[in-house]
Structure formats: C-alpha cells, structure tokens
mmCIF file of C-alpha atoms in Angstrom:
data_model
loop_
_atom_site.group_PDB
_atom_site.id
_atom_site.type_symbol
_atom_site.label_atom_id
_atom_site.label_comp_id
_atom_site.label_asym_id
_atom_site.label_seq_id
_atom_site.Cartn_x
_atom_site.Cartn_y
_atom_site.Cartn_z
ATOM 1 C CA UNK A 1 -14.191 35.185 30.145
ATOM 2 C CA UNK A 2 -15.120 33.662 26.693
ATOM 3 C CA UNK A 3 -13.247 31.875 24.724
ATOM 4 C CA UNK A 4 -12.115 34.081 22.360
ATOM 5 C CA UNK A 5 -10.550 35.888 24.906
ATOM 6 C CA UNK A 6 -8.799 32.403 26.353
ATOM 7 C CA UNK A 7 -7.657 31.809 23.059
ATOM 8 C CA UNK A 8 -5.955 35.861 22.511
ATOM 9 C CA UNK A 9 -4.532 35.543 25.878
ATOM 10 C CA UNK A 10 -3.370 31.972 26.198
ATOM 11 C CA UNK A 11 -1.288 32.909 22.390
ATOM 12 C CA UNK A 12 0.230 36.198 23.667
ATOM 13 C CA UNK A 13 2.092 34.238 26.624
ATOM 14 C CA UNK A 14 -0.640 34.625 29.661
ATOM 15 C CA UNK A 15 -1.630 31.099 29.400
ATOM 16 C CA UNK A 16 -1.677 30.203 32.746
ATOM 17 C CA UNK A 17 -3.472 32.938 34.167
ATOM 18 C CA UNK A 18 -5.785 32.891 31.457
ATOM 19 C CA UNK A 19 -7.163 29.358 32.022
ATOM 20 C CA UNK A 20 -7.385 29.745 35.822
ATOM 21 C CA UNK A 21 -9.495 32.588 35.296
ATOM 22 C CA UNK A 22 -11.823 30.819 32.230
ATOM 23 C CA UNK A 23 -12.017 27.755 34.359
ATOM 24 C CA UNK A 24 -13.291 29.772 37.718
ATOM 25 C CA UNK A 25 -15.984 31.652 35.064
ATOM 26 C CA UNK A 26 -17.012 28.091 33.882
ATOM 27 C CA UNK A 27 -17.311 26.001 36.292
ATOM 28 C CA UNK A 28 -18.516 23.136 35.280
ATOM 29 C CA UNK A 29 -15.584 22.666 33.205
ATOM 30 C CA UNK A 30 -11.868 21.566 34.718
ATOM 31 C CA UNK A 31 -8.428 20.909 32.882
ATOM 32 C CA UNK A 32 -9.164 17.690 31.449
ATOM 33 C CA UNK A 33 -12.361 18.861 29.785
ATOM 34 C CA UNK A 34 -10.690 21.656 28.644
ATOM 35 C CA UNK A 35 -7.549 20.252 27.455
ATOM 36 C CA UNK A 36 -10.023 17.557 25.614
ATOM 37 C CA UNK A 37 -12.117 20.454 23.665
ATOM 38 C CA UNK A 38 -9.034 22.070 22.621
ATOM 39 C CA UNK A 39 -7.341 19.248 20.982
ATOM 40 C CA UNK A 40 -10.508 18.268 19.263
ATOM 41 C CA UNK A 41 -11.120 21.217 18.216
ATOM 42 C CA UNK A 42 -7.319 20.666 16.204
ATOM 43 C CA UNK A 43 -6.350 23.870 18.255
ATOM 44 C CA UNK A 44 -2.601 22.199 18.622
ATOM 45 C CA UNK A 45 -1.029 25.203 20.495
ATOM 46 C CA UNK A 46 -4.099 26.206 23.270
ATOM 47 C CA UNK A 47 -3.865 21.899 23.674
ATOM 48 C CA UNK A 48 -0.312 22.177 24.487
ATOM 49 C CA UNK A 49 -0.727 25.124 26.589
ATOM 50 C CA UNK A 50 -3.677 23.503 28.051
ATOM 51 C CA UNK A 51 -1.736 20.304 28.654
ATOM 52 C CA UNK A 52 1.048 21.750 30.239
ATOM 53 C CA UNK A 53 -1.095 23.112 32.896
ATOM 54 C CA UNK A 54 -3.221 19.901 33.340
ATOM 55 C CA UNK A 55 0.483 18.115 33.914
ATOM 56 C CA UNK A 56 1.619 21.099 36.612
ATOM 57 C CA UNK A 57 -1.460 20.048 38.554
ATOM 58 C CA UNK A 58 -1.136 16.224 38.053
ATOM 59 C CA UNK A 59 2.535 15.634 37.061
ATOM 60 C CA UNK A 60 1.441 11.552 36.652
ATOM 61 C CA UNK A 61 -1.454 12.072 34.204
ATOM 62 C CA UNK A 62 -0.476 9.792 31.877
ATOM 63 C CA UNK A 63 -3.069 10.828 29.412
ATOM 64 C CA UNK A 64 -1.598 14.133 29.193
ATOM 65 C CA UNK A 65 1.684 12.718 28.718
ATOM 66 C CA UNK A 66 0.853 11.004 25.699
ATOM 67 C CA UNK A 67 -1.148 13.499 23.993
ATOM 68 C CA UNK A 68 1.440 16.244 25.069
ATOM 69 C CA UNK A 69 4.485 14.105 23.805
ATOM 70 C CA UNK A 70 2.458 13.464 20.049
ATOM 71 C CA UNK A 71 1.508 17.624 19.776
ATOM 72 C CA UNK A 72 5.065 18.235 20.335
ATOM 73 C CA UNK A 73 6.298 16.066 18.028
ATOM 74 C CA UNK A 74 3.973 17.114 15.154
ATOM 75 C CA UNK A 75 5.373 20.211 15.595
ATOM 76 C CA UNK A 76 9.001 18.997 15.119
ATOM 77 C CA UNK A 77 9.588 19.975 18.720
ATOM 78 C CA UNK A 78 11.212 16.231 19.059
ATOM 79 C CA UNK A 79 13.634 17.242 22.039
ATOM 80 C CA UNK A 80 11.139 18.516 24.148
ATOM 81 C CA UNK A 81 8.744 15.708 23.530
ATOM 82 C CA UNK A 82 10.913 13.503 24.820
ATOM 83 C CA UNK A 83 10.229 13.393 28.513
ATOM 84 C CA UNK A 84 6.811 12.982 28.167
ATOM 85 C CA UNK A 85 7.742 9.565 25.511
ATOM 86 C CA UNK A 86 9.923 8.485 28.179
ATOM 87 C CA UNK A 87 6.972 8.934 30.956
ATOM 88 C CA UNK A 88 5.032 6.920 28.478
ATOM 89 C CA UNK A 89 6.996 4.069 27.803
ATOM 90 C CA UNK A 90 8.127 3.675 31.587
ATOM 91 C CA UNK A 91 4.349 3.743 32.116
ATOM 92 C CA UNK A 92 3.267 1.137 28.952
ATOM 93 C CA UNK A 93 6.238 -0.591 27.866
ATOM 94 C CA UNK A 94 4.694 -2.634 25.379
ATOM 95 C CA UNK A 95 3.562 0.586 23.532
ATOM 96 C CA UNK A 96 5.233 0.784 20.149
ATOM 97 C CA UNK A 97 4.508 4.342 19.374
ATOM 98 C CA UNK A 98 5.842 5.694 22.517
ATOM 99 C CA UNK A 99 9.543 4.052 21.461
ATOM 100 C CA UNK A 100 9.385 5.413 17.819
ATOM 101 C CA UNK A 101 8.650 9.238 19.449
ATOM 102 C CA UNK A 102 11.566 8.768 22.002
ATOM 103 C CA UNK A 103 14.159 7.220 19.195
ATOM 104 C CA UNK A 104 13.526 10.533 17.457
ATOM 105 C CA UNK A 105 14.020 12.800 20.665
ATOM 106 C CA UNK A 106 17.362 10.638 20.972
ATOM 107 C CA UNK A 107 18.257 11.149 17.746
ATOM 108 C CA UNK A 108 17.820 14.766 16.979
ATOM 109 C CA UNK A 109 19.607 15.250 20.636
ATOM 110 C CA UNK A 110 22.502 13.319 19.263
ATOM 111 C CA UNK A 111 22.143 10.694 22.152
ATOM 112 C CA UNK A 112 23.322 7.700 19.796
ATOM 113 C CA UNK A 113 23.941 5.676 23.432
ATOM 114 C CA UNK A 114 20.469 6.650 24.375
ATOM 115 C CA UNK A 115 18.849 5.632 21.184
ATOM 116 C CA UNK A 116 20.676 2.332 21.150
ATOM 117 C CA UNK A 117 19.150 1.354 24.811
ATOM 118 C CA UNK A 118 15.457 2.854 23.646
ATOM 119 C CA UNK A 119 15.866 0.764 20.870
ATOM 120 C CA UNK A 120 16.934 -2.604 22.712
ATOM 121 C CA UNK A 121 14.347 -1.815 25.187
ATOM 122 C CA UNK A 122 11.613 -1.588 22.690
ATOM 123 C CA UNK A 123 12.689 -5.095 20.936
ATOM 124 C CA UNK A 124 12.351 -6.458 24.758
ATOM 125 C CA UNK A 125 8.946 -4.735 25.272
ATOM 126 C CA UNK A 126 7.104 -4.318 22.500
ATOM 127 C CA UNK A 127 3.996 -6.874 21.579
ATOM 128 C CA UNK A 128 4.421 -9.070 18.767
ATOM 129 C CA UNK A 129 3.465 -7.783 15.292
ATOM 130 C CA UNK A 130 3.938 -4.280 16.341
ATOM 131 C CA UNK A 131 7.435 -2.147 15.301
ATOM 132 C CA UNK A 132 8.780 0.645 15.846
ATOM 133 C CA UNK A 133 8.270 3.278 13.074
ATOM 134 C CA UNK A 134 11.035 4.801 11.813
ATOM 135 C CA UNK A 135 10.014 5.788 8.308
ATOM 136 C CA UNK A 136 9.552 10.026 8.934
ATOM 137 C CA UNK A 137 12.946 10.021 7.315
ATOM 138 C CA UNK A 138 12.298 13.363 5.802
ATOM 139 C CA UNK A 139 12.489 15.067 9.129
ATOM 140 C CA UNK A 140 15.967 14.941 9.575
ATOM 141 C CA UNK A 141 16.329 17.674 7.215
ATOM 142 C CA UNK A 142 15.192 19.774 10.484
ATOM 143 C CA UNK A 143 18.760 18.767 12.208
ATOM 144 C CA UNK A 144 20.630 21.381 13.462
ATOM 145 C CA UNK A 145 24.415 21.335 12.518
ATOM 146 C CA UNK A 146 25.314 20.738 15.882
ATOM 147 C CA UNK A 147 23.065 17.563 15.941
ATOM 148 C CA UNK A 148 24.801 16.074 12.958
ATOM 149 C CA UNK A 149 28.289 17.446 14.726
ATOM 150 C CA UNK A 150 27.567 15.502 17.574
ATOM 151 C CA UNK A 151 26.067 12.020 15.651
ATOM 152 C CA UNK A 152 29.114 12.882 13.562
ATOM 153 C CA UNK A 153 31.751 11.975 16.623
ATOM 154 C CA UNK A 154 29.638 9.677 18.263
ATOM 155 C CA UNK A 155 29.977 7.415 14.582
ATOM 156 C CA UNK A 156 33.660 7.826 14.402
ATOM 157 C CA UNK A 157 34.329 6.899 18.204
ATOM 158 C CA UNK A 158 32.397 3.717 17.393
ATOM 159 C CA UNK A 159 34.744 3.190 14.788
ATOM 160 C CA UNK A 160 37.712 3.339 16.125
ATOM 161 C CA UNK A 161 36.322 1.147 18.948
ATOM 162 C CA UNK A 162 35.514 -1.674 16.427
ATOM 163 C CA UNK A 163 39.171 -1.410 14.493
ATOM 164 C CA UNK A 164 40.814 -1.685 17.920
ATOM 165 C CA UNK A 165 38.761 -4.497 19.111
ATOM 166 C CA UNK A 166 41.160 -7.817 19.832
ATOM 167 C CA UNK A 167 37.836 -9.757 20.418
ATOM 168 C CA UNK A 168 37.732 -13.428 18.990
ATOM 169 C CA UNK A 169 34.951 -13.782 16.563
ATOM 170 C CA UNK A 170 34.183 -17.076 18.624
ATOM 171 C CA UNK A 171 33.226 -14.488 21.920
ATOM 172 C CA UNK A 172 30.391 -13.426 19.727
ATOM 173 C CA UNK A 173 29.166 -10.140 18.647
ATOM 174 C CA UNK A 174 28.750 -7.019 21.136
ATOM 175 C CA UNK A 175 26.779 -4.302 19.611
ATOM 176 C CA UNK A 176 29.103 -0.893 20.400
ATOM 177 C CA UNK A 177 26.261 1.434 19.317
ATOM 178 C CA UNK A 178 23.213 1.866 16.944
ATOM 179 C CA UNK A 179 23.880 5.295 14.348
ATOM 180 C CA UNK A 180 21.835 6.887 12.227
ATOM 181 C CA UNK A 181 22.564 6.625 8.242
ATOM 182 C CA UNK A 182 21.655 8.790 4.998
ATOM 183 C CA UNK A 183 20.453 6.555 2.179
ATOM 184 C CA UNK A 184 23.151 6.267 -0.391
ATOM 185 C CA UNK A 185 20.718 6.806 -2.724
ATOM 186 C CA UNK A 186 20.707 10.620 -3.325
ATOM 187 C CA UNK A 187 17.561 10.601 -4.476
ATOM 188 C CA UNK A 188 15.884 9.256 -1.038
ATOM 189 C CA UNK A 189 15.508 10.953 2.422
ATOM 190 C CA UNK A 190 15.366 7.550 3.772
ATOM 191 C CA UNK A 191 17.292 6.666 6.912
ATOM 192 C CA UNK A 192 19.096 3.424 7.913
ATOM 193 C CA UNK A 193 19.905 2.918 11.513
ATOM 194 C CA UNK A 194 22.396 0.091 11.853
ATOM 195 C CA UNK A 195 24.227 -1.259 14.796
ATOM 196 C CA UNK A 196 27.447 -1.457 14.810
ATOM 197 C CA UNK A 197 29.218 -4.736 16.740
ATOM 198 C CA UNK A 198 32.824 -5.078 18.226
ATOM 199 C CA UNK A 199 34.122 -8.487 17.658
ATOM 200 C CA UNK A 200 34.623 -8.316 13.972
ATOM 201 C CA UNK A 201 35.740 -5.724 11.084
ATOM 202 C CA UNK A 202 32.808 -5.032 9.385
ATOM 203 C CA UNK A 203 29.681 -3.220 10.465
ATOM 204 C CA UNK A 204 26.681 -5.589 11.415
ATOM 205 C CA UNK A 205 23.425 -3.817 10.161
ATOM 206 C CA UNK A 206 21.655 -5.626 12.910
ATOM 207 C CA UNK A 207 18.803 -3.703 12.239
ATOM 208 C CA UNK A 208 17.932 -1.471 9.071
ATOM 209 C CA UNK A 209 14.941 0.815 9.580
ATOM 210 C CA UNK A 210 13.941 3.084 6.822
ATOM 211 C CA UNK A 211 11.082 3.663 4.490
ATOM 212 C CA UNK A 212 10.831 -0.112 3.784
ATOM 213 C CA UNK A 213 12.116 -2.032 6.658
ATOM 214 C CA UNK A 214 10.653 -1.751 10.521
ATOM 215 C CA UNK A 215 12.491 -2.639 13.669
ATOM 216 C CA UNK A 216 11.281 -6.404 14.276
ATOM 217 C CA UNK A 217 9.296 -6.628 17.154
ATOM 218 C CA UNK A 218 11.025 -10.021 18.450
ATOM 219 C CA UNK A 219 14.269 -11.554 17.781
ATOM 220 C CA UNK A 220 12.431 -14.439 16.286
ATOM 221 C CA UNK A 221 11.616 -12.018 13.926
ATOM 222 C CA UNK A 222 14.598 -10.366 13.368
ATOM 223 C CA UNK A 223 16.035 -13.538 11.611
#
C-alpha cells in the first residue's frame, strides 16, 4: 500500500485497517513514526487518525496525548480534547498549556464547577512566570445554545447562593464558582472569567482573564 492509498482510505472511515495494513507493507516504519510524518507533514486529520491508533495500542503515551489533545482543539473539537488535556496535566502539572486547553473543554461543556477546580489547580501547579491563556475569546462564538443554557443556570445558582449567604465578612471570602463573562464592550469578543465569593454582596473578580489580563501564575502575583 502507498500512501496515497493510506491517505483515501484512512478519510473515507477505514482508518484502522488501513494503517495496519500500510504499516505490515512498510516495515520499517511503526505508529510513532507514522503518526510523526503525518503531523509534519500538517496532515491534521490522518495525525488524528494516526494518533488515535498509536493511543489504542499504548493508552499511556503521553506524547500522543498532547499532540492529540492540541489537533483537536485546533479544530474546535474542545470537548473531545479534553481527556487527553486532563491526561496531560495529571501527567505534567506544572504545564501551563495543558490547563488553558482543559479550561476550554470545561467551558464549552458548561462544567463551570470543573473549570473553577482546573483553574485553582493550575494557580497551585503552574511554574512561575507562566499563565494560563485565555485570550481565544473569539471562539466562543462556536457555543452551542445548550452550552450557554447550561453556563446560563450554573451563573444564576451562584447567585442566589451569594444573596443567601449569612456569612460574616470577618470568616473571609469563599469562592462559590468561577463563570465565564461577555465583554460589555459590544465591540469586543473578549471574555472575563471572574470568581464569584460567598461572604459578601458583590461579585469578587478574583481573577479577570481576557485579551489583556492572564491568570497569575502565583498568588504573589495575583496581588
């Protein structure tokens, strides 16, 4: 088999059977090799194709992971790539990039509680003078209306949970959950993401990360 043939057959859905069969004609190749020509070749869907099959054979590859979870996020595939972030991060937990790909999984998902504990994670993890980056704000025009349904609820149940709050202000500030905002500005596809505390009656924008403004890395930096 030639790789033209590979190519037709892995895009018409017989991927897997197609790169058994071009990897027993050529064998002095293997699934890494392969799954390294295709993605620099900039061949996005054979790599994903081809990565999916490397991580069948070695679920733990964490190579494959990483370069599986950044293809599928290109694509705007952000809920599938999450898994393979989340392999990532559990694997390298001081990797920045891996955080910023799973906050977007969260997000489009509508997992506000999940985003909120990727988030705190990565401000635990995360190496000094690195952030999180949040500023592909222009993506969220890809949401799906039951996404924004979902982030909807999740904003007004933290809502109501900070208006009923009998908290002193002296017990300090609990953050109740970290939500995804528009820019005001109607101009701007920027988003804020701003935690929300109990304790007190106004929102605390612990955080703001948009097209200006990155997730600090420490809380020394955070102010």
């Amino acid at each position: 088999m030639d790789t033209d043939e590979l190519l037709m057959r892995i895009r018409t859905g017989d991927s897997r059977e197609a790169i058994s069969e071009f990897l027993d004609s050529h064998p002095e190749m293997d699934l890494e090799s392969l799954a390294v020509s295709a993605i620099q070749s900039g061949l996005d869907d054979i790599s994903v194709a081809v990565l999916r099959a490397l991580l069948d054979e070695k679920p733990i590859h964490l190579a494959a992971h990483d370069h599986l979870a950044g293809l599928l996020h290109r694509q705007k595939k952000f809920v599938e790539s999450g898994p393979h972030y989340q392999f990532v991060v559990d694997n390298c937990p001081e990797r920045a990039n891996g955080y910023s790909g799973l906050c977007w999984a969260h997000f489009i998902a509508g997992k506000v509680e999940k985003l909120r504990e990727t988030l705190l994670k990565a401000k635990q993890n995360i190496q000094d003078g690195y952030h999180i980056n949040w500023q592909a704000g222009t993506n969220c025009g890809n949401l799906s209306q039951k996404s924004h349904t979902l982030l909807r609820l999740a904003v007004n149940e933290a809502v109501a949970a900070v208006r009923s709050s009998r908290r002193r202000p002296s017990e300090g500030q609990e953050v109740a959950a970290w939500l995804p905002h528009r820019s005001s500005n109607q101009n701007s596809n920027n988003v804020e993401l701003k935690g929300i505390s109990r304790g007190g009656r106004a929102k605390k924008g612990l955080f703001t990360v948009g097209n200006d403004t990155q997730l600090p890395a420490t809380p020394a930096a955070a102010g």
